[in-house]
GROMACS .gro file of C-alpha atoms in nm:
model
  236
    1UNK     CA    1   0.000   0.000   0.000
    2UNK     CA    2   0.126   0.344  -0.093
    3UNK     CA    3   0.179   0.593   0.190
    4UNK     CA    4   0.040   0.942   0.150
    5UNK     CA    5   0.390   1.093   0.164
    6UNK     CA    6   0.486   0.895  -0.147
    7UNK     CA    7   0.181   1.014  -0.335
    8UNK     CA    8   0.234   1.378  -0.243
    9UNK     CA    9   0.602   1.358  -0.339
   10UNK     CA   10   0.497   1.285  -0.697
   11UNK     CA   11   0.739   0.991  -0.712
   12UNK     CA   12   0.479   0.731  -0.804
   13UNK     CA   13   0.642   0.437  -0.983
   14UNK     CA   14   0.580   0.450  -1.357
   15UNK     CA   15   0.425   0.104  -1.354
   16UNK     CA   16   0.117   0.246  -1.180
   17UNK     CA   17   0.036   0.447  -1.491
   18UNK     CA   18  -0.010   0.122  -1.684
   19UNK     CA   19  -0.157  -0.089  -1.405
   20UNK     CA   20  -0.528  -0.167  -1.428
   21UNK     CA   21  -0.547  -0.217  -1.051
   22UNK     CA   22  -0.671   0.070  -0.833
   23UNK     CA   23  -0.400   0.216  -0.614
   24UNK     CA   24  -0.464   0.221  -0.238
   25UNK     CA   25  -0.318   0.511  -0.039
   26UNK     CA   26  -0.292   0.515   0.341
   27UNK     CA   27  -0.349   0.875   0.452
   28UNK     CA   28  -0.338   0.801   0.826
   29UNK     CA   29  -0.501   1.062   1.051
   30UNK     CA   30  -0.571   1.360   0.824
   31UNK     CA   31  -0.761   1.684   0.878
   32UNK     CA   32  -1.091   1.661   0.691
   33UNK     CA   33  -1.050   1.987   0.501
   34UNK     CA   34  -0.704   1.877   0.389
   35UNK     CA   35  -0.844   1.542   0.277
   36UNK     CA   36  -1.121   1.717   0.085
   37UNK     CA   37  -0.872   1.942  -0.092
   38UNK     CA   38  -0.659   1.638  -0.172
   39UNK     CA   39  -0.959   1.457  -0.319
   40UNK     CA   40  -1.039   1.754  -0.542
   41UNK     CA   41  -0.680   1.770  -0.667
   42UNK     CA   42  -0.658   1.396  -0.729
   43UNK     CA   43  -1.000   1.392  -0.892
   44UNK     CA   44  -0.873   1.628  -1.160
   45UNK     CA   45  -0.568   1.409  -1.226
   46UNK     CA   46  -0.778   1.091  -1.248
   47UNK     CA   47  -1.032   1.261  -1.477
   48UNK     CA   48  -0.745   1.367  -1.704
   49UNK     CA   49  -0.601   1.012  -1.691
   50UNK     CA   50  -0.280   1.141  -1.531
   51UNK     CA   51  -0.321   0.906  -1.234
   52UNK     CA   52  -0.471   0.558  -1.196
   53UNK     CA   53  -0.783   0.486  -0.994
   54UNK     CA   54  -0.721   0.562  -0.627
   55UNK     CA   55  -0.867   0.455  -0.294
   56UNK     CA   56  -0.775   0.683  -0.003
   57UNK     CA   57  -0.793   0.532   0.347
   58UNK     CA   58  -0.828   0.793   0.621
   59UNK     CA   59  -0.913   0.869   0.979
   60UNK     CA   60  -1.012   1.224   1.071
   61UNK     CA   61  -0.994   1.443   1.383
   62UNK     CA   62  -1.347   1.523   1.511
   63UNK     CA   63  -1.551   1.697   1.240
   64UNK     CA   64  -1.911   1.722   1.122
   65UNK     CA   65  -1.977   1.730   0.749
   66UNK     CA   66  -2.287   1.833   0.556
   67UNK     CA   67  -2.416   1.698   0.225
   68UNK     CA   68  -2.607   1.841  -0.069
   69UNK     CA   69  -2.950   1.736   0.059
   70UNK     CA   70  -3.022   2.041   0.276
   71UNK     CA   71  -3.325   1.895   0.465
   72UNK     CA   72  -3.100   1.612   0.585
   73UNK     CA   73  -2.836   1.849   0.727
   74UNK     CA   74  -2.954   1.874   1.085
   75UNK     CA   75  -2.740   2.008   1.370
   76UNK     CA   76  -2.864   1.982   1.728
   77UNK     CA   77  -2.651   2.273   1.848
   78UNK     CA   78  -2.511   2.584   1.685
   79UNK     CA   79  -2.199   2.592   1.472
   80UNK     CA   80  -2.054   2.838   1.724
   81UNK     CA   81  -2.101   2.586   2.006
   82UNK     CA   82  -1.936   2.317   1.799
   83UNK     CA   83  -1.645   2.542   1.703
   84UNK     CA   84  -1.596   2.620   2.074
   85UNK     CA   85  -1.543   2.245   2.124
   86UNK     CA   86  -1.295   2.245   1.832
   87UNK     CA   87  -1.542   2.056   1.614
   88UNK     CA   88  -1.553   2.210   1.268
   89UNK     CA   89  -1.859   2.194   1.042
   90UNK     CA   90  -1.766   2.145   0.676
   91UNK     CA   91  -2.013   2.170   0.385
   92UNK     CA   92  -1.947   1.931   0.096
   93UNK     CA   93  -2.099   1.842  -0.240
   94UNK     CA   94  -2.150   1.473  -0.165
   95UNK     CA   95  -2.490   1.311  -0.148
   96UNK     CA   96  -2.678   1.271   0.178
   97UNK     CA   97  -2.693   1.483   0.491
   98UNK     CA   98  -2.508   1.549   0.814
   99UNK     CA   99  -2.259   1.295   0.947
  100UNK     CA  100  -1.959   1.286   1.179
  101UNK     CA  101  -1.600   1.164   1.157
  102UNK     CA  102  -1.344   1.103   1.432
  103UNK     CA  103  -1.048   0.876   1.511
  104UNK     CA  104  -1.130   0.507   1.519
  105UNK     CA  105  -1.360   0.541   1.219
  106UNK     CA  106  -1.219   0.413   0.888
  107UNK     CA  107  -1.313   0.633   0.592
  108UNK     CA  108  -1.269   0.513   0.234
  109UNK     CA  109  -1.258   0.757  -0.057
  110UNK     CA  110  -1.258   0.592  -0.404
  111UNK     CA  111  -1.144   0.832  -0.677
  112UNK     CA  112  -1.193   0.646  -0.999
  113UNK     CA  113  -1.345   0.671  -1.347
  114UNK     CA  114  -1.648   0.448  -1.315
  115UNK     CA  115  -1.666   0.360  -1.685
  116UNK     CA  116  -1.307   0.231  -1.682
  117UNK     CA  117  -1.419  -0.051  -1.452
  118UNK     CA  118  -1.767  -0.096  -1.597
  119UNK     CA  119  -1.939   0.049  -1.292
  120UNK     CA  120  -2.276   0.220  -1.306
  121UNK     CA  121  -2.360   0.442  -1.011
  122UNK     CA  122  -2.580   0.174  -0.853
  123UNK     CA  123  -2.321  -0.103  -0.888
  124UNK     CA  124  -2.049   0.132  -0.764
  125UNK     CA  125  -2.245   0.214  -0.447
  126UNK     CA  126  -2.316  -0.157  -0.401
  127UNK     CA  127  -1.942  -0.232  -0.429
  128UNK     CA  128  -1.851   0.029  -0.168
  129UNK     CA  129  -2.111  -0.112   0.070
  130UNK     CA  130  -1.982  -0.464   0.005
  131UNK     CA  131  -1.631  -0.350   0.094
  132UNK     CA  132  -1.759  -0.212   0.425
  133UNK     CA  133  -1.944  -0.536   0.497
  134UNK     CA  134  -1.624  -0.734   0.444
  135UNK     CA  135  -1.433  -0.511   0.687
  136UNK     CA  136  -1.702  -0.550   0.952
  137UNK     CA  137  -1.721  -0.926   0.894
  138UNK     CA  138  -1.352  -0.948   0.986
  139UNK     CA  139  -1.442  -0.796   1.325
  140UNK     CA  140  -1.720  -1.057   1.357
  141UNK     CA  141  -1.994  -0.796   1.315
  142UNK     CA  142  -2.260  -0.886   1.060
  143UNK     CA  143  -2.403  -0.586   0.873
  144UNK     CA  144  -2.665  -0.540   0.605
  145UNK     CA  145  -2.802  -0.293   0.355
  146UNK     CA  146  -3.138  -0.126   0.403
  147UNK     CA  147  -3.360  -0.026   0.111
  148UNK     CA  148  -3.370   0.353   0.047
  149UNK     CA  149  -3.101   0.416   0.310
  150UNK     CA  150  -2.743   0.404   0.174
  151UNK     CA  151  -2.482   0.273   0.415
  152UNK     CA  152  -2.468  -0.029   0.643
  153UNK     CA  153  -2.685  -0.135   0.933
  154UNK     CA  154  -2.683  -0.376   1.226
  155UNK     CA  155  -3.053  -0.430   1.277
  156UNK     CA  156  -3.200  -0.079   1.311
  157UNK     CA  157  -2.865   0.075   1.410
  158UNK     CA  158  -2.642   0.243   1.154
  159UNK     CA  159  -2.276   0.142   1.153
  160UNK     CA  160  -2.152   0.293   0.824
  161UNK     CA  161  -2.253   0.611   0.641
  162UNK     CA  162  -2.220   0.653   0.266
  163UNK     CA  163  -2.226   0.959   0.045
  164UNK     CA  164  -2.068   1.000  -0.297
  165UNK     CA  165  -2.024   1.258  -0.569
  166UNK     CA  166  -1.977   1.171  -0.936
  167UNK     CA  167  -1.828   1.448  -1.148
  168UNK     CA  168  -1.694   1.402  -1.504
  169UNK     CA  169  -1.767   1.033  -1.451
  170UNK     CA  170  -1.514   1.019  -1.164
  171UNK     CA  171  -1.611   0.945  -0.804
  172UNK     CA  172  -1.530   1.133  -0.483
  173UNK     CA  173  -1.619   1.091  -0.115
  174UNK     CA  174  -1.723   0.742  -0.003
  175UNK     CA  175  -1.804   0.540   0.309
  176UNK     CA  176  -1.726   0.592   0.679
  177UNK     CA  177  -1.719   0.273   0.889
  178UNK     CA  178  -1.761   0.303   1.265
  179UNK     CA  179  -1.505   0.071   1.422
  180UNK     CA  180  -1.362   0.197   1.750
  181UNK     CA  181  -1.464   0.564   1.746
  182UNK     CA  182  -1.638   0.770   2.015
  183UNK     CA  183  -2.004   0.778   1.914
  184UNK     CA  184  -2.094   1.077   2.132
  185UNK     CA  185  -1.996   1.305   1.843
  186UNK     CA  186  -2.314   1.190   1.667
  187UNK     CA  187  -2.520   1.334   1.954
  188UNK     CA  188  -2.470   1.680   1.803
  189UNK     CA  189  -2.649   1.593   1.476
  190UNK     CA  190  -2.939   1.398   1.331
  191UNK     CA  191  -2.727   1.146   1.137
  192UNK     CA  192  -2.815   1.156   0.767
  193UNK     CA  193  -3.129   1.348   0.864
  194UNK     CA  194  -3.296   1.025   0.982
  195UNK     CA  195  -3.498   1.108   1.293
  196UNK     CA  196  -3.445   0.865   1.579
  197UNK     CA  197  -3.163   0.673   1.414
  198UNK     CA  198  -2.914   0.515   1.654
  199UNK     CA  199  -2.549   0.495   1.556
  200UNK     CA  200  -2.335   0.200   1.654
  201UNK     CA  201  -1.980   0.069   1.611
  202UNK     CA  202  -1.780  -0.251   1.644
  203UNK     CA  203  -1.719  -0.192   2.015
  204UNK     CA  204  -2.088  -0.146   2.093
  205UNK     CA  205  -2.175  -0.456   1.891
  206UNK     CA  206  -1.925  -0.667   2.084
  207UNK     CA  207  -1.707  -0.725   1.780
  208UNK     CA  208  -1.346  -0.837   1.772
  209UNK     CA  209  -1.078  -0.567   1.791
  210UNK     CA  210  -0.864  -0.598   1.479
  211UNK     CA  211  -0.576  -0.348   1.445
  212UNK     CA  212  -0.658  -0.072   1.198
  213UNK     CA  213  -0.352  -0.154   0.985
  214UNK     CA  214  -0.475  -0.510   0.935
  215UNK     CA  215  -0.817  -0.384   0.832
  216UNK     CA  216  -0.657  -0.149   0.581
  217UNK     CA  217  -0.472  -0.444   0.427
  218UNK     CA  218  -0.804  -0.628   0.398
  219UNK     CA  219  -0.957  -0.325   0.228
  220UNK     CA  220  -0.673  -0.310  -0.023
  221UNK     CA  221  -0.697  -0.679  -0.111
  222UNK     CA  222  -1.075  -0.688  -0.135
  223UNK     CA  223  -1.112  -0.363  -0.326
  224UNK     CA  224  -0.850  -0.461  -0.582
  225UNK     CA  225  -1.008  -0.800  -0.649
  226UNK     CA  226  -1.359  -0.651  -0.655
  227UNK     CA  227  -1.267  -0.386  -0.911
  228UNK     CA  228  -1.081  -0.631  -1.134
  229UNK     CA  229  -1.372  -0.877  -1.127
  230UNK     CA  230  -1.607  -0.595  -1.226
  231UNK     CA  231  -1.374  -0.482  -1.504
  232UNK     CA  232  -1.324  -0.829  -1.647
  233UNK     CA  233  -1.694  -0.920  -1.628
  234UNK     CA  234  -1.776  -0.602  -1.816
  235UNK     CA  235  -1.529  -0.695  -2.092
  236UNK     CA  236  -1.672  -1.043  -2.150
   0.00000   0.00000   0.00000
């Protein structure tokens, strides 16, 4: 897996330019605004075919983000109160509504030209959810999809939030999987604008604690094989 320092240095091995596999990049703990700016920059390079498909793996310091669906952006306290607690509120152009990120949550940002792998938007979203399900399965937590509600659920509790943006046929944003994070941050919002929804994580569900680095390796392996299967099935 490529480290973020290698990507930012510009010294990406030439073979990646001719490799059909998506390139996974470990960003570690990264400020959300910095990660958003990085996505925008990389999106342009991928759209111009100057970089291969990318999957960024991140954790973020505490932050609340808003989506394009204004009715689903619901804060339960003022932005000023949140800023006083050093919790920034960041508007984005992804789908969905308000959500929260903090350490212990694994966030995956695929930046890829969907047509290059034969993805339609629906199959792309399905693939991202499947990737999250595989991560949670490793922790012995069984998750599921719920019709009309993107993301992953354990019964009626939400364990992963999903919101994407497709521009010039290239994806941005992605899925946030609650592993070992402090869930109290979600008390300041109505997650995804769904009244009464309860958030959960691997700890609350009694799952197995797997080191984050091991889970990132699982993500890399599963995402690579998933994308290549999709690409090859589309070519046959």
